PDB file of C-alpha atoms in Angstrom:
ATOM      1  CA  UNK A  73      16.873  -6.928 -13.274  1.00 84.00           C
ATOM      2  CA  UNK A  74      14.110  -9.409 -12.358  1.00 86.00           C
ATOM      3  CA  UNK A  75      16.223 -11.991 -11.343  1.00 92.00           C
ATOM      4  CA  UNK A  76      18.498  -9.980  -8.965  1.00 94.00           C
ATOM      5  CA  UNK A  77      15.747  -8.445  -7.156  1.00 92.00           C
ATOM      6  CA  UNK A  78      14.648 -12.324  -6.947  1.00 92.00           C
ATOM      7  CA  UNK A  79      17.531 -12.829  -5.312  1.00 94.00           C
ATOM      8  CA  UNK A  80      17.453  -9.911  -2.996  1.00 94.00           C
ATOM      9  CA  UNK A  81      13.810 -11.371  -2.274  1.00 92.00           C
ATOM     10  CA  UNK A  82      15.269 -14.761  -1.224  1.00 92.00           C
ATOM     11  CA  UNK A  83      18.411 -13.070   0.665  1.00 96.00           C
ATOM     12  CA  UNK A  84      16.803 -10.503   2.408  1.00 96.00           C
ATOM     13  CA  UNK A  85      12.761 -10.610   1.941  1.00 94.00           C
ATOM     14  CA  UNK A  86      11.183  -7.989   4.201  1.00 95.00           C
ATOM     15  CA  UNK A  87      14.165  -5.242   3.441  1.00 97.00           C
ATOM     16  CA  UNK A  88      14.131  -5.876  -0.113  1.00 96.00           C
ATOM     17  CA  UNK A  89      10.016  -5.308  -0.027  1.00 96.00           C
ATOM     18  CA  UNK A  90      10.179  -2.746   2.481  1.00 97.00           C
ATOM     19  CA  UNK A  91      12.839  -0.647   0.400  1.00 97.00           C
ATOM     20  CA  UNK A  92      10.795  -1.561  -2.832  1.00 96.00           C
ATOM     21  CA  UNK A  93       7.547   0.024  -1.045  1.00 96.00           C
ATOM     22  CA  UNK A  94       9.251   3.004  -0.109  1.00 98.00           C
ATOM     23  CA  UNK A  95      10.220   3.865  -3.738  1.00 97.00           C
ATOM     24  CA  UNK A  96       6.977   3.177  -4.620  1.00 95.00           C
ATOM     25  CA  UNK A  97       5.136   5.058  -2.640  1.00 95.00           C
ATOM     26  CA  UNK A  98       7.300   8.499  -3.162  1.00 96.00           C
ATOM     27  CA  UNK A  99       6.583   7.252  -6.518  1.00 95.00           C
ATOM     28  CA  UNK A 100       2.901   7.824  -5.982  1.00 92.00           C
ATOM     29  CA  UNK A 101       3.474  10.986  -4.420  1.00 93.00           C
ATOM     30  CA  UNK A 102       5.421  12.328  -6.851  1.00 95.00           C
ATOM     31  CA  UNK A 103       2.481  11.304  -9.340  1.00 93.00           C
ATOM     32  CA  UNK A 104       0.121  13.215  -7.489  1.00 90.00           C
ATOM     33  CA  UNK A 105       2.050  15.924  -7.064  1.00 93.00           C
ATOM     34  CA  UNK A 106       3.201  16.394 -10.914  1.00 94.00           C
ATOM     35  CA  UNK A 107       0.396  14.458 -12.706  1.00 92.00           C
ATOM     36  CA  UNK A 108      -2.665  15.267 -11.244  1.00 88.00           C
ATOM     37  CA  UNK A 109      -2.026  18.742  -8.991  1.00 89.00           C
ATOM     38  CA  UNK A 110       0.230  19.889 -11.344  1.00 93.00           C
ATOM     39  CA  UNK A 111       2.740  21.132  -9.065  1.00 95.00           C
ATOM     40  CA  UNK A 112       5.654  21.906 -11.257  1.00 95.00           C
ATOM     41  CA  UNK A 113       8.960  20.909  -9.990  1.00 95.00           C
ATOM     42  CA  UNK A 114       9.325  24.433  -8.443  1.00 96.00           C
ATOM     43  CA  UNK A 115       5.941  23.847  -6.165  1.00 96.00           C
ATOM     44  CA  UNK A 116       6.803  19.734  -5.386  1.00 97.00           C
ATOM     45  CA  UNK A 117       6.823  19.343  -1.814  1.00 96.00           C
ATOM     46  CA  UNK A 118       9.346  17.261  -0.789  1.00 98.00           C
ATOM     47  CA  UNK A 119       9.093  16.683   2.590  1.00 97.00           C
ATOM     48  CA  UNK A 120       5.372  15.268   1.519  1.00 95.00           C
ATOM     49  CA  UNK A 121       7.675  12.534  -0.793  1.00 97.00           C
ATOM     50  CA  UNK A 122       9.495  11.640   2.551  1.00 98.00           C
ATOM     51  CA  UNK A 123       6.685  10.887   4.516  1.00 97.00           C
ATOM     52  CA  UNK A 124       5.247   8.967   1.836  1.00 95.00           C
ATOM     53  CA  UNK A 125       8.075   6.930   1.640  1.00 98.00           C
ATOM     54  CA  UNK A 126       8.581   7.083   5.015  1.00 98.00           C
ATOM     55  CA  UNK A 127       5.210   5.099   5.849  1.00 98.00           C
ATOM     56  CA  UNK A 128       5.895   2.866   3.218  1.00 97.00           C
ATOM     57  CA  UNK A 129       9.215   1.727   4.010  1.00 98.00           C
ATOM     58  CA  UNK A 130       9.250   1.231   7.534  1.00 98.00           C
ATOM     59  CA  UNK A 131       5.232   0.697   8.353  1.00 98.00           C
ATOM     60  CA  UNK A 132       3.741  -0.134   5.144  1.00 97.00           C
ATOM     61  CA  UNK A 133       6.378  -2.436   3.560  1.00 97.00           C
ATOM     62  CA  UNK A 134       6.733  -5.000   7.005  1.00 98.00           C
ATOM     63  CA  UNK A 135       3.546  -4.983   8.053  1.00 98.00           C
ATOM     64  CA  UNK A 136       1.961  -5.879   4.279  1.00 97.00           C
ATOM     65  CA  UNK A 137       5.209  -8.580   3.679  1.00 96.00           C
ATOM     66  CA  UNK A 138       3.772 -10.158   7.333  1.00 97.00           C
ATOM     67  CA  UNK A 139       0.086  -9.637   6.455  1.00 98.00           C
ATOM     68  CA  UNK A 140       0.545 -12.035   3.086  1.00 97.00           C
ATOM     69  CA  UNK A 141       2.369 -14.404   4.483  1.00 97.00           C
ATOM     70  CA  UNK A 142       0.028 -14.895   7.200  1.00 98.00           C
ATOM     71  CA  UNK A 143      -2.950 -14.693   4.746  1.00 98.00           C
ATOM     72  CA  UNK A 144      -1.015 -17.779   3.101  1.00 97.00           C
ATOM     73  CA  UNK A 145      -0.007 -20.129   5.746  1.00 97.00           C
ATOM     74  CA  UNK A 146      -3.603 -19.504   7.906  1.00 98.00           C
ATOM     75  CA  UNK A 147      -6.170 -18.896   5.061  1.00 98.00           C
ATOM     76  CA  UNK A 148      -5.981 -22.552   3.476  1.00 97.00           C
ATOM     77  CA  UNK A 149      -9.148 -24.254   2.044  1.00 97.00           C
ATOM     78  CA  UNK A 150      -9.903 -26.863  -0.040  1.00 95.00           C
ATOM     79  CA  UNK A 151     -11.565 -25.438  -2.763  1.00 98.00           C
ATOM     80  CA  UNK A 152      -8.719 -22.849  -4.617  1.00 96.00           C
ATOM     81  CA  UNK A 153     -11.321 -20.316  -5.210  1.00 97.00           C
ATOM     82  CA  UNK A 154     -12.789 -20.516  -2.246  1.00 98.00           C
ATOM     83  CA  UNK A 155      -9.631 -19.850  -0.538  1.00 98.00           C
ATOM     84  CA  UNK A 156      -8.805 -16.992  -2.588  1.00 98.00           C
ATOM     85  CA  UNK A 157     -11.939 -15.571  -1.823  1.00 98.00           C
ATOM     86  CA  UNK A 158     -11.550 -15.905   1.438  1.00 99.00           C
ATOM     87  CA  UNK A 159      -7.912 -13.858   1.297  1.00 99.00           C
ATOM     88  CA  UNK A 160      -9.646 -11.167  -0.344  1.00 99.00           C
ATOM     89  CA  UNK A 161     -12.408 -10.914   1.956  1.00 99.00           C
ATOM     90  CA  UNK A 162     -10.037 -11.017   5.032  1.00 99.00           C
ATOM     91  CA  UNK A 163      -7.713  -8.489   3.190  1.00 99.00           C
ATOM     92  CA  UNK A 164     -10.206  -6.415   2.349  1.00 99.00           C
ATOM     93  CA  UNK A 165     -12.376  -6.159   6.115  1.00 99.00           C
ATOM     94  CA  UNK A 166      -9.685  -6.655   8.422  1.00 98.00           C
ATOM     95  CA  UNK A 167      -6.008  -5.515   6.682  1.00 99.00           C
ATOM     96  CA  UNK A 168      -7.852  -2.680   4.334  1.00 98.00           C
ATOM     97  CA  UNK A 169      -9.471  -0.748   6.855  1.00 99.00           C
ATOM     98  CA  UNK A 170      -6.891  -1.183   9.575  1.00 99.00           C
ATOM     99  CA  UNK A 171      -3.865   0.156   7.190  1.00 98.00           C
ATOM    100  CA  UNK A 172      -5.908   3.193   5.547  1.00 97.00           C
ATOM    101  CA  UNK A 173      -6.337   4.638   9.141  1.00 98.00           C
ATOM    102  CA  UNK A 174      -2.740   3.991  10.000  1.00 98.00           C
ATOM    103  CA  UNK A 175      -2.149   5.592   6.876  1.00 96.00           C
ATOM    104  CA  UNK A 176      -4.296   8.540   7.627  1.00 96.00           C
ATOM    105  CA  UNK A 177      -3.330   9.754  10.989  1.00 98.00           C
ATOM    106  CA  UNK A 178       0.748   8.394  10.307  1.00 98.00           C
ATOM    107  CA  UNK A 179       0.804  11.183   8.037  1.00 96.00           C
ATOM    108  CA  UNK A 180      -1.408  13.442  10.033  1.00 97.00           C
ATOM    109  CA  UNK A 181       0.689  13.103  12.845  1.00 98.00           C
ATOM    110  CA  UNK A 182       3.913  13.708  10.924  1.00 98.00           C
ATOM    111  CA  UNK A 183       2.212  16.971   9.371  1.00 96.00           C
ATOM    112  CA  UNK A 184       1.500  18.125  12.810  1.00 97.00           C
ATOM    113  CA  UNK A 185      -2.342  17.818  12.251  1.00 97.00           C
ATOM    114  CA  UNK A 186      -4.695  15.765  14.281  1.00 98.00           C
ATOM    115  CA  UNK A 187      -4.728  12.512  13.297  1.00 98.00           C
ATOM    116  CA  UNK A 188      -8.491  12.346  14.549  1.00 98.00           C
ATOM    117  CA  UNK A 189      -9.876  15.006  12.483  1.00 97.00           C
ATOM    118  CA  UNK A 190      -8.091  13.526   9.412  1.00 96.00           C
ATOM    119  CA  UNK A 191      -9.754  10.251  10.335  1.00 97.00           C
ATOM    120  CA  UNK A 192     -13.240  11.881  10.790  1.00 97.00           C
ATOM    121  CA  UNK A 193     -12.646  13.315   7.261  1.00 95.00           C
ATOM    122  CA  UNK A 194     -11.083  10.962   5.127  1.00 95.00           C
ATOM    123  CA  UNK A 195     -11.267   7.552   6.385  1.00 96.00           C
ATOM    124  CA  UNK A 196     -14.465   6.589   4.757  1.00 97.00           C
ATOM    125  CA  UNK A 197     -14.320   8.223   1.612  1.00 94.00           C
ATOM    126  CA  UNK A 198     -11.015   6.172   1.191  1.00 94.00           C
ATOM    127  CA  UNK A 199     -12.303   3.353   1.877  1.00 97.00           C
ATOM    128  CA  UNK A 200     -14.967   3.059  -0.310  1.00 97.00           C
ATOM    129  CA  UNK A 201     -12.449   4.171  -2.993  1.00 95.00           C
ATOM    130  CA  UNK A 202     -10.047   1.203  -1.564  1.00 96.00           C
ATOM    131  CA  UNK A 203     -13.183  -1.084  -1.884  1.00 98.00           C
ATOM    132  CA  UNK A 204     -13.781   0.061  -5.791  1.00 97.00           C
ATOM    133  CA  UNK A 205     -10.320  -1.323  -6.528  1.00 96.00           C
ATOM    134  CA  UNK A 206      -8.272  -3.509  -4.367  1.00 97.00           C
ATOM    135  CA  UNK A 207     -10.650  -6.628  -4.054  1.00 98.00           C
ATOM    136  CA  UNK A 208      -9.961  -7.151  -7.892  1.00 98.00           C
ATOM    137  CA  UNK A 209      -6.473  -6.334  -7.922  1.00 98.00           C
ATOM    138  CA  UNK A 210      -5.693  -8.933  -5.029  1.00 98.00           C
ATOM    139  CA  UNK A 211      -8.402 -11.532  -6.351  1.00 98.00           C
ATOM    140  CA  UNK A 212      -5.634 -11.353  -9.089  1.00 98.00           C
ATOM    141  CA  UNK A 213      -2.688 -10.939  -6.635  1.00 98.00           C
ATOM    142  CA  UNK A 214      -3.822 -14.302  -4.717  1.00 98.00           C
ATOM    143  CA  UNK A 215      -4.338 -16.077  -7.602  1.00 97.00           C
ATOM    144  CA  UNK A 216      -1.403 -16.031  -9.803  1.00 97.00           C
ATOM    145  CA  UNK A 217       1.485 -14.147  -7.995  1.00 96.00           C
ATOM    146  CA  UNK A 218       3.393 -16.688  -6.145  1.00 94.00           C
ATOM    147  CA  UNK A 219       4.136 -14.982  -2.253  1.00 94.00           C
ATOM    148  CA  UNK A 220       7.241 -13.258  -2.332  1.00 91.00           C
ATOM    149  CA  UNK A 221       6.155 -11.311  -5.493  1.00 93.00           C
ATOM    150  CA  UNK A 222       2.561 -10.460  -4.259  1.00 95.00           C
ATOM    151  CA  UNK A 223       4.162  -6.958  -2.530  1.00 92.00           C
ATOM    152  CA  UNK A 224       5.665  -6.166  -5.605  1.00 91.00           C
ATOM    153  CA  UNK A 225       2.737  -6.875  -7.495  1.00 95.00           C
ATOM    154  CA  UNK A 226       0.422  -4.646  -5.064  1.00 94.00           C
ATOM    155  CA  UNK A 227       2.639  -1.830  -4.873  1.00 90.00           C
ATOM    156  CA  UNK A 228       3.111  -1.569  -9.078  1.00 92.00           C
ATOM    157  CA  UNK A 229      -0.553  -0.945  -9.055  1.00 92.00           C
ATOM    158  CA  UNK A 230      -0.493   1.087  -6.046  1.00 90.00           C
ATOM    159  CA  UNK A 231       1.997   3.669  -7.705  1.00 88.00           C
ATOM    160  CA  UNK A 232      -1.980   4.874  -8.558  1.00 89.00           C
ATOM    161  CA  UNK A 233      -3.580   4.051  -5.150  1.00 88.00           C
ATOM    162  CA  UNK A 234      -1.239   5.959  -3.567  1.00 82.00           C
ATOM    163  CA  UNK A 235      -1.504   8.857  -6.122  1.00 86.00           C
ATOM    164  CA  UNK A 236      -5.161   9.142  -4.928  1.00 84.00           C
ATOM    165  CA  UNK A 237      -4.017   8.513  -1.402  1.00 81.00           C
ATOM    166  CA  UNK A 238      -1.638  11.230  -1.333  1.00 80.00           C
ATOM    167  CA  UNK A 239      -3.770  13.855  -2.746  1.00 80.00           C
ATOM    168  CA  UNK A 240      -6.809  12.630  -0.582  1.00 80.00           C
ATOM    169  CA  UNK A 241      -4.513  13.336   2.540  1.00 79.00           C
ATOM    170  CA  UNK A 242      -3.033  17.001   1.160  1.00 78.00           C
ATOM    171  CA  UNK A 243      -7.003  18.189   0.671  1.00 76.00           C
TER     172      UNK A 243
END
């Protein structure tokens, strides 16, 4: 399985991680929904999957597959720590913040709600959260994931992220 989506990665790179991120984030969803709401499969709101995979597929998935491979071609330093510092800390104050507002009011706007007074509400507080967790995971990421697996990589541990993204929106 590995080595044909390996393939699919060198014959089509930003559908195959664009179509990977969509699964995976309706993959979140549905673990917030069933795992830590408790929904039942009677209560799961589907539409809420859809928009989460939405997002992930056709905003989330192009724009992070663009994002590393400019972090790799224009973050380049001598030192191999340094430079993987640096990644994080551009990741992590320009691409972090950025996305978790698009994030935000994408789904607001899709819900119908005001994307501004999801903002005002949940912006911060997510975040923080995002700054708890991702500077580790893509200190990791940068350092031993070679680039056209470093999507893949993200988005298996952001089956979680996005749990707690999802149910941070639906509040």
């Amino acid at each position: 399985m590995f080595r044909w989506y390996t393939a699919k990665l060198k014959a089509r790179p930003l559908l195959t991680q664009s179509v990977t991120t969509a699964v995976l984030f309706a993959t979140g969803d549905v673990t917030a929904q069933q795992l830590v709401e408790k929904k039942g499969l009677k209560r799961h709101d589907l539409t809420r999957t859809g928009r989460m995979a939405l997002y992930g597929g056709c905003v989330f998935g192009p724009i992070a597959t663009t994002w590393f491979g400019f972090l790799s071609r224009r973050v380049r330093l001598g030192n191999p720590h340094l430079q993987t510092l640096a990644r994080v800390g551009c990741d992590q104050t320009l691409f972090a913040p950025v996305m978790i507002g698009a994030f935000l009011s994408s789904m607001a706007t899709m819900e119908g709600a005001s994307p501004k007074e999801r903002l005002d509400k949940a912006w911060w507080p997510a975040l923080k959260a995002n700054w708890m967790v991702w500077p580790f995971v893509q200190f990791i990421n940068f350092t031993f994931m070679p680039l056209h697996h470093r999507l893949l990589f993200a988005n298996i541990i952001a089956i979680g992220w996005n749990s707690y993204l999802s149910w941070v929106n639906s509040r």
